[in-house]
Amino acid sequence: PVCEEMPISSYESCSSVATLNQPDEAGTAADPYLSLTTLNVLAPIYKRIDSDGTRESEFADRFMARNQRILDLLLSRGSSVICLQEFWHQ
């Protein structure tokens, strides 16, 4: 999957499933199709950034940068449906 091309962290997992008819090379399909992307984003409150247990959520610049990479990845997929696990917002 594309997710492996853009690692966000060793903790995230990503999968993509397409159902119904896939689009052809020209991007068209005889019938509508549906694509689904799921991603465990590892909420900053759970992500430890050092051996002392410091959480990523204590550093807005770190988690905002990672969130932007996650957003870029999700937008690049162009999925019909996106499911996020461990979504967190402050």
mmCIF file of C-alpha atoms in Angstrom:
data_model
loop_
_atom_site.group_PDB
_atom_site.id
_atom_site.type_symbol
_atom_site.label_atom_id
_atom_site.label_comp_id
_atom_site.label_asym_id
_atom_site.label_seq_id
_atom_site.Cartn_x
_atom_site.Cartn_y
_atom_site.Cartn_z
ATOM 1 C CA PRO A 1 0.000 0.000 0.000
ATOM 2 C CA VAL A 2 0.938 3.654 -0.382
ATOM 3 C CA CYS A 3 1.182 3.900 3.394
ATOM 4 C CA GLU A 4 4.496 2.042 3.334
ATOM 5 C CA GLU A 5 5.950 4.674 1.011
ATOM 6 C CA MET A 6 5.336 7.491 3.542
ATOM 7 C CA PRO A 7 6.160 6.204 7.028
ATOM 8 C CA ILE A 8 4.741 8.440 9.710
ATOM 9 C CA SER A 9 5.832 6.371 12.682
ATOM 10 C CA SER A 10 6.600 2.763 13.386
ATOM 11 C CA TYR A 11 3.321 2.587 15.312
ATOM 12 C CA GLU A 12 0.886 3.581 12.579
ATOM 13 C CA SER A 13 -0.776 1.021 10.425
ATOM 14 C CA CYS A 14 -2.585 1.637 7.193
ATOM 15 C CA SER A 15 -4.666 -0.436 4.863
ATOM 16 C CA SER A 16 -6.727 0.270 1.832
ATOM 17 C CA VAL A 17 -9.573 -1.784 0.397
ATOM 18 C CA ALA A 18 -11.495 -1.144 -2.789
ATOM 19 C CA THR A 19 -14.838 -2.743 -3.536
ATOM 20 C CA LEU A 20 -17.222 -2.827 -6.453
ATOM 21 C CA ASN A 21 -15.572 -1.867 -9.748
ATOM 22 C CA GLN A 22 -12.064 -0.458 -9.756
ATOM 23 C CA PRO A 23 -11.366 2.453 -12.127
ATOM 24 C CA ASP A 24 -9.311 1.619 -15.211
ATOM 25 C CA GLU A 25 -6.050 3.352 -16.186
ATOM 26 C CA ALA A 26 -8.006 6.380 -17.428
ATOM 27 C CA GLY A 27 -9.654 6.731 -14.004
ATOM 28 C CA THR A 28 -13.117 5.718 -15.148
ATOM 29 C CA ALA A 29 -15.246 2.764 -14.187
ATOM 30 C CA ALA A 30 -18.334 1.318 -15.811
ATOM 31 C CA ASP A 31 -20.064 1.349 -12.438
ATOM 32 C CA PRO A 32 -19.383 3.491 -9.363
ATOM 33 C CA TYR A 33 -16.672 2.263 -7.051
ATOM 34 C CA LEU A 34 -15.935 2.746 -3.392
ATOM 35 C CA SER A 35 -12.522 2.942 -1.773
ATOM 36 C CA LEU A 36 -11.812 2.732 1.934
ATOM 37 C CA THR A 37 -8.690 3.709 3.844
ATOM 38 C CA THR A 38 -8.159 2.922 7.513
ATOM 39 C CA LEU A 39 -5.334 4.380 9.564
ATOM 40 C CA ASN A 40 -4.305 4.093 13.180
ATOM 41 C CA VAL A 41 -2.837 7.560 13.701
ATOM 42 C CA LEU A 42 -1.450 6.923 17.201
ATOM 43 C CA ALA A 43 -2.856 9.785 19.247
ATOM 44 C CA PRO A 44 -0.122 12.144 20.530
ATOM 45 C CA ILE A 45 -1.307 11.567 24.086
ATOM 46 C CA TYR A 46 -0.207 7.902 23.722
ATOM 47 C CA LYS A 47 3.011 8.403 21.739
ATOM 48 C CA ARG A 48 6.139 8.381 23.900
ATOM 49 C CA ILE A 49 9.064 10.295 22.422
ATOM 50 C CA ASP A 50 11.803 9.316 24.869
ATOM 51 C CA SER A 51 12.676 6.712 27.473
ATOM 52 C CA ASP A 52 11.413 8.992 30.276
ATOM 53 C CA GLY A 53 7.836 8.621 29.011
ATOM 54 C CA THR A 54 7.516 12.145 27.628
ATOM 55 C CA ARG A 55 4.425 12.300 25.439
ATOM 56 C CA GLU A 56 4.319 13.817 21.995
ATOM 57 C CA SER A 57 1.192 15.745 23.080
ATOM 58 C CA GLU A 58 3.410 18.015 25.190
ATOM 59 C CA PHE A 59 4.982 19.437 22.014
ATOM 60 C CA ALA A 60 2.445 20.950 19.617
ATOM 61 C CA ASP A 61 5.025 21.518 16.884
ATOM 62 C CA ARG A 62 5.876 17.801 16.819
ATOM 63 C CA PHE A 63 2.342 16.447 16.696
ATOM 64 C CA MET A 64 1.129 19.148 14.305
ATOM 65 C CA ALA A 65 3.933 18.290 11.864
ATOM 66 C CA ARG A 66 3.063 14.579 12.094
ATOM 67 C CA ASN A 67 -0.646 15.384 11.703
ATOM 68 C CA GLN A 68 0.147 17.312 8.511
ATOM 69 C CA ARG A 69 2.022 14.295 7.099
ATOM 70 C CA ILE A 70 -0.955 12.099 8.004
ATOM 71 C CA LEU A 71 -3.339 14.529 6.306
ATOM 72 C CA ASP A 72 -1.147 14.657 3.189
ATOM 73 C CA LEU A 73 -1.096 10.868 3.065
ATOM 74 C CA LEU A 74 -4.870 10.581 3.434
ATOM 75 C CA LEU A 75 -5.541 13.221 0.780
ATOM 76 C CA SER A 76 -3.130 11.507 -1.625
ATOM 77 C CA ARG A 77 -5.158 8.290 -1.352
ATOM 78 C CA GLY A 78 -8.318 9.951 -2.682
ATOM 79 C CA SER A 79 -10.479 7.436 -0.810
ATOM 80 C CA SER A 80 -14.254 7.564 -0.711
ATOM 81 C CA VAL A 81 -14.256 6.739 3.007
ATOM 82 C CA ILE A 82 -11.544 7.333 5.625
ATOM 83 C CA CYS A 83 -11.611 5.611 9.026
ATOM 84 C CA LEU A 84 -9.245 6.874 11.721
ATOM 85 C CA GLN A 85 -8.303 5.050 14.900
ATOM 86 C CA GLU A 86 -6.884 6.906 17.897
ATOM 87 C CA PHE A 87 -7.867 10.269 16.417
ATOM 88 C CA TRP A 88 -7.084 13.042 18.882
ATOM 89 C CA HIS A 89 -7.517 16.773 18.745
ATOM 90 C CA GLN A 90 -6.785 19.443 21.268
#
